[in-house]
PDB file of C-alpha atoms in Angstrom:
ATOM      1  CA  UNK W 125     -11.201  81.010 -27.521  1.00  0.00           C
ATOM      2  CA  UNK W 126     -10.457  78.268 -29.419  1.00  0.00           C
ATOM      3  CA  UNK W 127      -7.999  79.150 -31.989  1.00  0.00           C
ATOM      4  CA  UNK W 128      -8.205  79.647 -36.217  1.00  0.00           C
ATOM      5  CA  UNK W 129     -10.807  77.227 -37.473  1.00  0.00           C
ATOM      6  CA  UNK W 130     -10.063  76.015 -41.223  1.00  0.00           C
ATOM      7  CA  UNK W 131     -12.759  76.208 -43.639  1.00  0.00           C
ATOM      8  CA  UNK W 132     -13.403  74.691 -46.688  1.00  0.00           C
ATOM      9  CA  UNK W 133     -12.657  77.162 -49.520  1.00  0.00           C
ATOM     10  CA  UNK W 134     -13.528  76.760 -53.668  1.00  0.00           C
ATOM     11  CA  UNK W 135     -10.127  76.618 -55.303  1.00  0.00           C
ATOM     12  CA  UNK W 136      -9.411  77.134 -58.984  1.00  0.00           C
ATOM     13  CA  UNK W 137      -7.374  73.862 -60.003  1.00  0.00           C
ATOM     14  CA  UNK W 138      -7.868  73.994 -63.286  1.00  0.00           C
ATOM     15  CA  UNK W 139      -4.462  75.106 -64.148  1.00  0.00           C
ATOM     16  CA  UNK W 140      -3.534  71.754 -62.645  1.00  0.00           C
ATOM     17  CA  UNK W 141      -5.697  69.291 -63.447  1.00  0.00           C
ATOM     18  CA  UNK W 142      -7.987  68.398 -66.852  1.00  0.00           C
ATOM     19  CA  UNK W 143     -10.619  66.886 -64.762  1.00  0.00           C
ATOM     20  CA  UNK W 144     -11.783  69.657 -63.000  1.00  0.00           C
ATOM     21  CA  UNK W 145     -12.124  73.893 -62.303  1.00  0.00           C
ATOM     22  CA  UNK W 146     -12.645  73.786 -58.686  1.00  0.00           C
ATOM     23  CA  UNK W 147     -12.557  72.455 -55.613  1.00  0.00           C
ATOM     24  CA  UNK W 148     -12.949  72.902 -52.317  1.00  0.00           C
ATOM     25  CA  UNK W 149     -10.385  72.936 -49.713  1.00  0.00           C
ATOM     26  CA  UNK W 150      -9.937  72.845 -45.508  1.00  0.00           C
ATOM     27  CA  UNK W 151      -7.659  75.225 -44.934  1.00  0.00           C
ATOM     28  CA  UNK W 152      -6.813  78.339 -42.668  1.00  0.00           C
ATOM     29  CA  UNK W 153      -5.291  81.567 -44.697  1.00  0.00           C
ATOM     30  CA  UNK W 154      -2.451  83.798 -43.743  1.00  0.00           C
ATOM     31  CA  UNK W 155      -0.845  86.717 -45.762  1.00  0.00           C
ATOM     32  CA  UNK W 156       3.133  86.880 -45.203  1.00  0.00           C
ATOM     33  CA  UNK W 157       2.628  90.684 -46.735  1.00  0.00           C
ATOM     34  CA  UNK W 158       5.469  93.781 -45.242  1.00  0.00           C
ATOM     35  CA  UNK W 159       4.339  96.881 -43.533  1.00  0.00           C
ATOM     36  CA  UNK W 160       4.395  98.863 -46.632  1.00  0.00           C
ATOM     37  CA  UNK W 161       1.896  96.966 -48.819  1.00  0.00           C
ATOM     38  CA  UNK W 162      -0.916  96.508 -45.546  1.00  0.00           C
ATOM     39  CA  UNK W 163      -2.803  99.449 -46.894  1.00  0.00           C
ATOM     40  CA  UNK W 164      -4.315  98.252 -50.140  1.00  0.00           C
ATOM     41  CA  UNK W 165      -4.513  94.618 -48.522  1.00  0.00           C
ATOM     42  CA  UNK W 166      -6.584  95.732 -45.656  1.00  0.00           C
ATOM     43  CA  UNK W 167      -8.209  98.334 -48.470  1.00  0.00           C
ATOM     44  CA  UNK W 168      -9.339  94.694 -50.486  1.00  0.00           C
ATOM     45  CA  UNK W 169     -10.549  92.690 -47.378  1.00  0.00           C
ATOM     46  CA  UNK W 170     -10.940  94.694 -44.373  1.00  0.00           C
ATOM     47  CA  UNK W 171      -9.446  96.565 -41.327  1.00  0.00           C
ATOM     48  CA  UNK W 172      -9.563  94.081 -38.565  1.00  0.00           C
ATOM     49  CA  UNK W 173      -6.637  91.554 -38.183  1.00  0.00           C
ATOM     50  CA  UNK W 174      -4.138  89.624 -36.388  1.00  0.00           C
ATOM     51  CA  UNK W 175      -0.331  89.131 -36.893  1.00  0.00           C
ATOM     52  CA  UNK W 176       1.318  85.958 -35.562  1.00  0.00           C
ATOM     53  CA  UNK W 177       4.517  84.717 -35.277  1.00  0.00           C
ATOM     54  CA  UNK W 178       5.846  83.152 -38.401  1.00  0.00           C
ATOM     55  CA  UNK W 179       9.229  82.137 -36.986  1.00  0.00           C
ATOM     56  CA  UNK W 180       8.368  80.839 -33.292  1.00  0.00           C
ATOM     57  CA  UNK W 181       4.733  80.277 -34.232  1.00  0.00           C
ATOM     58  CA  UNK W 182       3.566  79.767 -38.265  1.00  0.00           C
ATOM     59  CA  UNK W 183       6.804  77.069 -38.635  1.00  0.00           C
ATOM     60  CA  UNK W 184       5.864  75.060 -36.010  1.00  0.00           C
ATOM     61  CA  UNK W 185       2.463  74.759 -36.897  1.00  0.00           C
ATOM     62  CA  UNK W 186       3.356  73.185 -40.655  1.00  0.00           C
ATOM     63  CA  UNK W 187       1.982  76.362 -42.548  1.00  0.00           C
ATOM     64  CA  UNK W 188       3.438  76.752 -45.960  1.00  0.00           C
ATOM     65  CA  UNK W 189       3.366  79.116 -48.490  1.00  0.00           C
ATOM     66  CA  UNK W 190       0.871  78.485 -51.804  1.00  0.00           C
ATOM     67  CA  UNK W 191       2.585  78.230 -55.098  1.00  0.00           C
ATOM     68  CA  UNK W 192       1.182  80.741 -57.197  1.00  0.00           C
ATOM     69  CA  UNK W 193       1.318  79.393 -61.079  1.00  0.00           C
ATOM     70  CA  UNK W 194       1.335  80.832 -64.761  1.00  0.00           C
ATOM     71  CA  UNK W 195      -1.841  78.693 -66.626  1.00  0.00           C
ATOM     72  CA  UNK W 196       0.427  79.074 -69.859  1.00  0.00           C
ATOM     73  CA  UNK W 197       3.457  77.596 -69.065  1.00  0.00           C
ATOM     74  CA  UNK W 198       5.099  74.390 -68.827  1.00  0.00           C
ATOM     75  CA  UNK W 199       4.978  73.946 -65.132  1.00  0.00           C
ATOM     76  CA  UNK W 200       1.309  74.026 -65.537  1.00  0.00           C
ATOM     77  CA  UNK W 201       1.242  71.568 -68.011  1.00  0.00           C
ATOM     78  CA  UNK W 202       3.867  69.481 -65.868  1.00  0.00           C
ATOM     79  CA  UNK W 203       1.077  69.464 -63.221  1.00  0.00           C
ATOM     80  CA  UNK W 204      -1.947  68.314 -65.280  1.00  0.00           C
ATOM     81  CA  UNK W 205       0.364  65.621 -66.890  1.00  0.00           C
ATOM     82  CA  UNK W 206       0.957  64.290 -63.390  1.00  0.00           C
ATOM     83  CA  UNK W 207      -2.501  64.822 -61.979  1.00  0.00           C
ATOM     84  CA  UNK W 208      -3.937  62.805 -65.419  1.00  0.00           C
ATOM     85  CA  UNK W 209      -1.104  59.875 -65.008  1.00  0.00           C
ATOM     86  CA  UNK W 210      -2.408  59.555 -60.960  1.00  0.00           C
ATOM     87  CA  UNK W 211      -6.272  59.303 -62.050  1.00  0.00           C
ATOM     88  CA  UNK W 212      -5.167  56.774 -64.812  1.00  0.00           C
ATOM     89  CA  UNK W 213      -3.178  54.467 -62.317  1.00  0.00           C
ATOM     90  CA  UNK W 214      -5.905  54.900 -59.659  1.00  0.00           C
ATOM     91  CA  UNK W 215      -8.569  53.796 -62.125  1.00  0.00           C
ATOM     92  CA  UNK W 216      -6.787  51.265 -63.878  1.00  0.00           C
ATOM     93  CA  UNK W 217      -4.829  49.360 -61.000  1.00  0.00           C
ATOM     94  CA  UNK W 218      -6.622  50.798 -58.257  1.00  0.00           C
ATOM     95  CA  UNK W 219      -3.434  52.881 -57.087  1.00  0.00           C
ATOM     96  CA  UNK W 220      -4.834  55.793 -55.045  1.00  0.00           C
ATOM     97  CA  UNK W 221      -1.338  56.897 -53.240  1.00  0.00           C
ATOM     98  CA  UNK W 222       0.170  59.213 -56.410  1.00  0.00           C
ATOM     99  CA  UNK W 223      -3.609  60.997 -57.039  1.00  0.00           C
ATOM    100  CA  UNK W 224      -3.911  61.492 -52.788  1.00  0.00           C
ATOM    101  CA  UNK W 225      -0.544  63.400 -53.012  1.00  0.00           C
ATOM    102  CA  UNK W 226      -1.536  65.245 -55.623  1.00  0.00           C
ATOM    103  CA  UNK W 227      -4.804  66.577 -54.504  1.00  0.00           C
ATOM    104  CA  UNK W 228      -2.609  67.516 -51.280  1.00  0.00           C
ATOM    105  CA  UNK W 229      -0.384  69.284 -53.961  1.00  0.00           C
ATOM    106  CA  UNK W 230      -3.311  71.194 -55.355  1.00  0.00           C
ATOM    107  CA  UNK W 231      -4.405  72.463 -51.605  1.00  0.00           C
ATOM    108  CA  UNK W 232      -1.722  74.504 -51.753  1.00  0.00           C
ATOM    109  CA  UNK W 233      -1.781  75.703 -55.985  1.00  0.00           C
ATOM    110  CA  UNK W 234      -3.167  79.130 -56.139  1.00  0.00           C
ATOM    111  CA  UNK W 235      -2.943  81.393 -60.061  1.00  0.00           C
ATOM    112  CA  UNK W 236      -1.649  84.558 -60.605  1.00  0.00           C
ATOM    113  CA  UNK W 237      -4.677  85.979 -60.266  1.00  0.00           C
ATOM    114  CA  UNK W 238      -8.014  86.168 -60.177  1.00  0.00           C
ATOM    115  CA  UNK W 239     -11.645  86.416 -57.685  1.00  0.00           C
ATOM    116  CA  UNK W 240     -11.484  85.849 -54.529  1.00  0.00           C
ATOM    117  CA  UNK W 241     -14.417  83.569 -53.170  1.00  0.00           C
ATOM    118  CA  UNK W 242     -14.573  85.150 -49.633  1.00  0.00           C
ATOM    119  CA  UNK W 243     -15.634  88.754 -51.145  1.00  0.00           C
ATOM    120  CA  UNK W 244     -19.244  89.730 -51.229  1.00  0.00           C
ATOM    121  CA  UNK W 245     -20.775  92.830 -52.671  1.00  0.00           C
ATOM    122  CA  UNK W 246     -20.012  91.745 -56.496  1.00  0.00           C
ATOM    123  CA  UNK W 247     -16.834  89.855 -58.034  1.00  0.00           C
ATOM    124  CA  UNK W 248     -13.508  91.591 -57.671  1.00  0.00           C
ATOM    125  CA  UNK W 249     -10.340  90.956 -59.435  1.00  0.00           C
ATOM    126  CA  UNK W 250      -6.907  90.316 -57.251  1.00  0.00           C
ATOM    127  CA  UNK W 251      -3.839  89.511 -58.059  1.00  0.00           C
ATOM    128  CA  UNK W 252      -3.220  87.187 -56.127  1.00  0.00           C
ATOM    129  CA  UNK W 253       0.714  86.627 -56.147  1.00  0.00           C
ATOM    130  CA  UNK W 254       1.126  89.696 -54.034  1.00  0.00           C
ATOM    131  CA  UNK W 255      -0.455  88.820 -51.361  1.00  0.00           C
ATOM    132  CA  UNK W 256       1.961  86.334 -50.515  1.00  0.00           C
ATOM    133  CA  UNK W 257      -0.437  83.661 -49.064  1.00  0.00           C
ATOM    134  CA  UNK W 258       0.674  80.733 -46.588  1.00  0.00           C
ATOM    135  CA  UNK W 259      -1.750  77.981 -46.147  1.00  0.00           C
ATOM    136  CA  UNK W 260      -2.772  75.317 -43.111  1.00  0.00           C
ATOM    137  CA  UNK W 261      -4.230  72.373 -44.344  1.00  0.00           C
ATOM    138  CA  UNK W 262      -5.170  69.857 -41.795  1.00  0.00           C
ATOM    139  CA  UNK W 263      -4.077  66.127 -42.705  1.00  0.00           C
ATOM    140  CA  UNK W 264      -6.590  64.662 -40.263  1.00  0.00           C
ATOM    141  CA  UNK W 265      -8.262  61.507 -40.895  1.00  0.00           C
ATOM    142  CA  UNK W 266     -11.010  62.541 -39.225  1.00  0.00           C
ATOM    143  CA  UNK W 267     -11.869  65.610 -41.901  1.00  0.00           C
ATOM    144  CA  UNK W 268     -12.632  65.126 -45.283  1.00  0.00           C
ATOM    145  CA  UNK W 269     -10.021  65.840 -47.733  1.00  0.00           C
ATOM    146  CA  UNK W 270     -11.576  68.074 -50.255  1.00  0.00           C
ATOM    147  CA  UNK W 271     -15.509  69.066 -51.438  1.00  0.00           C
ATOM    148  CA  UNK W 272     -16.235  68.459 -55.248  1.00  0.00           C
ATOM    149  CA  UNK W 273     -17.881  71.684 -56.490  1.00  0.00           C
ATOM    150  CA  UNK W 274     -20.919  70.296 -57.449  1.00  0.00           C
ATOM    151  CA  UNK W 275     -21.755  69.021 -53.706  1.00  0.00           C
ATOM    152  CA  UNK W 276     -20.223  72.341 -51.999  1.00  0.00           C
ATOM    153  CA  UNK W 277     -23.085  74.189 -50.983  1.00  0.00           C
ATOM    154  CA  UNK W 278     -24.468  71.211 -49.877  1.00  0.00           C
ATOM    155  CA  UNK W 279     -21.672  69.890 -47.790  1.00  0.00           C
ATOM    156  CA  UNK W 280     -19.811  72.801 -46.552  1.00  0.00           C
ATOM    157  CA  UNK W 281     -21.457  73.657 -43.564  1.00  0.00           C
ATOM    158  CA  UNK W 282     -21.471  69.772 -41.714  1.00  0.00           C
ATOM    159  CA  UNK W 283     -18.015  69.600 -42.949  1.00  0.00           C
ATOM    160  CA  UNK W 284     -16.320  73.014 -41.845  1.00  0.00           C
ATOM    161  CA  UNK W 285     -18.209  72.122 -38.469  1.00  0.00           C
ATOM    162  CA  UNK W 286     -16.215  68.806 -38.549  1.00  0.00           C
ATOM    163  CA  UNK W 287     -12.660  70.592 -39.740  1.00  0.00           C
ATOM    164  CA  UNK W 288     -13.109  73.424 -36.352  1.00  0.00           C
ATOM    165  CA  UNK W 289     -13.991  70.571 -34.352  1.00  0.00           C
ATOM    166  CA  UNK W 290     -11.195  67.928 -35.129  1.00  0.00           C
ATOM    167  CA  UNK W 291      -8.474  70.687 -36.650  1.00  0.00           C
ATOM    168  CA  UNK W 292      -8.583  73.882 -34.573  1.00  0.00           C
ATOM    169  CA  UNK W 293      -5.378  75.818 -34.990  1.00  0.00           C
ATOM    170  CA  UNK W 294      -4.504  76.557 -31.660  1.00  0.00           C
ATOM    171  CA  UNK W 295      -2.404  79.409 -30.620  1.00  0.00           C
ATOM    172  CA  UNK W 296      -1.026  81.337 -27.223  1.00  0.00           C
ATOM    173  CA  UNK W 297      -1.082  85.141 -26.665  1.00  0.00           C
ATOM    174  CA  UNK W 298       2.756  85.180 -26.857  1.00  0.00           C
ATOM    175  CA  UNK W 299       2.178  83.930 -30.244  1.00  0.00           C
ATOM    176  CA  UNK W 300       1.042  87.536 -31.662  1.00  0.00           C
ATOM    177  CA  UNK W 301       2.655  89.989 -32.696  1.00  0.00           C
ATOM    178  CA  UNK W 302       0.194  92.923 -33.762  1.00  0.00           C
ATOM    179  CA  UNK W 303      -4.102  93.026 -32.997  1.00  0.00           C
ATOM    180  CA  UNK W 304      -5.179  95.331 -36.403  1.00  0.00           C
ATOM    181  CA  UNK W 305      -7.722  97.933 -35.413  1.00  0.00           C
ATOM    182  CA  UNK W 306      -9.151 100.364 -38.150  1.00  0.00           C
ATOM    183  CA  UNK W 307      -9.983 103.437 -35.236  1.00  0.00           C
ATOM    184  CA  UNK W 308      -9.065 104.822 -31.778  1.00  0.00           C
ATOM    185  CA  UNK W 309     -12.928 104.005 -31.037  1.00  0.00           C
ATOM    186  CA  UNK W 310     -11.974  99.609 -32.345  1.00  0.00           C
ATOM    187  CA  UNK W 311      -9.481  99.915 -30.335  1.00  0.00           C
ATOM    188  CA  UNK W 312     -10.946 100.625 -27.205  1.00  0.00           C
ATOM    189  CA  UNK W 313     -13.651  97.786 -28.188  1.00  0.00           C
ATOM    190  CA  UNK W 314     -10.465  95.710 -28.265  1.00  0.00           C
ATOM    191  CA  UNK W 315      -9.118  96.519 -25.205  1.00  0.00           C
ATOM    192  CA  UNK W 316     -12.669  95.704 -23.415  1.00  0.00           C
ATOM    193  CA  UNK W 317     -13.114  92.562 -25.292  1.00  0.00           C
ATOM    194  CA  UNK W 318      -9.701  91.138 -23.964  1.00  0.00           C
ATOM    195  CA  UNK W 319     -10.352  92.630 -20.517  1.00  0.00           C
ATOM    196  CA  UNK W 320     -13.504  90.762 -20.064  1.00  0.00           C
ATOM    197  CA  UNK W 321     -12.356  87.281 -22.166  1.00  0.00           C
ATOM    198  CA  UNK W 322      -9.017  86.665 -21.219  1.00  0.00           C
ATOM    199  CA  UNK W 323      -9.706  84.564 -18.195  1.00  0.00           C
ATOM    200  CA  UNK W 324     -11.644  82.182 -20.692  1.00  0.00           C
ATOM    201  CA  UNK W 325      -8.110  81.314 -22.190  1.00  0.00           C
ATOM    202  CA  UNK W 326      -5.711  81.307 -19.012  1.00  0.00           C
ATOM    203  CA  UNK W 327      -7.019  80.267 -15.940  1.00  0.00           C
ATOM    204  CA  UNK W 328      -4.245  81.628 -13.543  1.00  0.00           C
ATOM    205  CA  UNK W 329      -5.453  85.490 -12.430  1.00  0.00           C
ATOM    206  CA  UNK W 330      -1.507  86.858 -12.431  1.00  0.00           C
ATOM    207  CA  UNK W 331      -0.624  85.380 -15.606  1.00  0.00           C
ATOM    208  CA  UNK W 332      -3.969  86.825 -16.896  1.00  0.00           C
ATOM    209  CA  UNK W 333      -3.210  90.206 -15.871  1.00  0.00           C
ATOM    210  CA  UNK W 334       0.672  89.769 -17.366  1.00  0.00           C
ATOM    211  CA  UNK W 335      -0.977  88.536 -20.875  1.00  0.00           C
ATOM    212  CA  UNK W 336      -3.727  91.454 -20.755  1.00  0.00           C
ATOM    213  CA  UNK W 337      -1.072  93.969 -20.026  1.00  0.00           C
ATOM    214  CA  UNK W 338       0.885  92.959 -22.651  1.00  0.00           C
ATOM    215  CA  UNK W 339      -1.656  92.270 -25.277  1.00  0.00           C
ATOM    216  CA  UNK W 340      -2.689  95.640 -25.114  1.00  0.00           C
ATOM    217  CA  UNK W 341       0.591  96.588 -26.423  1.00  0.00           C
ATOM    218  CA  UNK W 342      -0.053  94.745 -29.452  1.00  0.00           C
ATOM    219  CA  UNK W 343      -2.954  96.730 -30.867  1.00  0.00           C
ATOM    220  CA  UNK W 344      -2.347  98.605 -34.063  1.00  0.00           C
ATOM    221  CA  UNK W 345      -4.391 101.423 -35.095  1.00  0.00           C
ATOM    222  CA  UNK W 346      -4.394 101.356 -39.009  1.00  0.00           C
ATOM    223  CA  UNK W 347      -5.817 104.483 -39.776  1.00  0.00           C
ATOM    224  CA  UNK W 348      -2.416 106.172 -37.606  1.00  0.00           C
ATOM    225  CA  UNK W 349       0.266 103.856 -39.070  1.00  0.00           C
ATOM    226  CA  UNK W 350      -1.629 104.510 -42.774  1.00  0.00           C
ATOM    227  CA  UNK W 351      -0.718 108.224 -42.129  1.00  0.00           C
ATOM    228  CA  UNK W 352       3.101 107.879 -41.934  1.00  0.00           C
ATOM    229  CA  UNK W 353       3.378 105.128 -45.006  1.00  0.00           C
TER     230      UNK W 353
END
């Protein structure tokens, strides 16, 4: 009942930065992607979901879309120029307020394309610009800003613990807009699930009854709406 909980995620920054190929991230995922293009999304990474709010909701909360980059262009180039000249003033005149924007820069770089870290069963190959990706990336001073790949697996766990405790993305049931369901049969598992969890979230009974009715309304049974797209 808390809310979206950011985790810390291996990014590829190397069409950024000189210094290094990944690294890891705090940050909570969302996919800005229309109706018509669900199906091979939810095909990709699964049939279970929830769609907020961008306007009243995602805004508000500071999320931002990624900027998805070419490796061979300029723009890329551009970047690891900048990211280079920040290390070198850090290092040299112990400037670290140029390379801490940056590295908030690079939370929110994404390439075209590429393998998602988040899918087991094998490496898969997405590209990644049409998924239309928005990012939250707590600026807490409480959470560490980033994971050097080469400590990851060693720090992830103590540290996502850290981001869901200090950085929880909290949210209201007026804030969605659709509860994704892949069957009839989820659905009802759905419906049960908020039935008996509600109250955990809203502590007055006739507003819980009001938010229960009408999050029921919400539910969206993919393998229906996949039949008339």
């Amino acid at each position: 009942n808390g809310g979206f909980f950011p985790r810390y995620s291996l990014e590829d920054v190397s069409i950024i930065s000189e210094s290094s190929n990944r690294i890891a991230f705090p940050f909570v995922s969302f996919c800005d992607i229309p109706i018509g293009r669900l199906k091979q999304h939810n095909e990709f990474y699964g049939y279970y979901g929830i769609g907020m709010n961008k306007e009243n909701w995602g805004l508000g909360k500071k999320l931002n879309p990624v900027i998805y980059i070419n490796s061979d262009t300029s723009l890329s180039e551009s970047f690891k120029s900048a990211f280079k000249g920040a290390i070198a003033l850090n290092k040299c005149h112990n400037e670290s307020e140029y390379l801490e924007a940056m590295r908030k820069i690079a939370a929110y770089i994404k390439p075209l394309s590429g393998e998602p870290q988040t899918i087991k069963g094998g490496k898969k190959f997405k590209k990644f610009y049409q998924e239309n990706e928005w990012r939250y990336v707590p600026i807490n001073k409480d959470i560490q800003a980033y994971i050097k790949e080469r400590d990851y697996d060693t720090d992830k766990v103590r540290l996502n613990k850290i981001a869901e405790e200090k950085a929880c993305l909290k949210f209201h049931p007026n804030n969605i807009r659709y509860i994704f369901v892949k069957t009839d049969l989820d659905a009802i598992d759905i419906i049960d699930f908020i039935d008996h969890n509600i109250s955990d979230i809203l502590s007055d009974t006739q507003l819980c009854e009001y938010w229960k009715k009408l999050l029921f309304t919400k539910i969206v049974i993919l393998e229906e709406l996949f039949e008339d797209i």
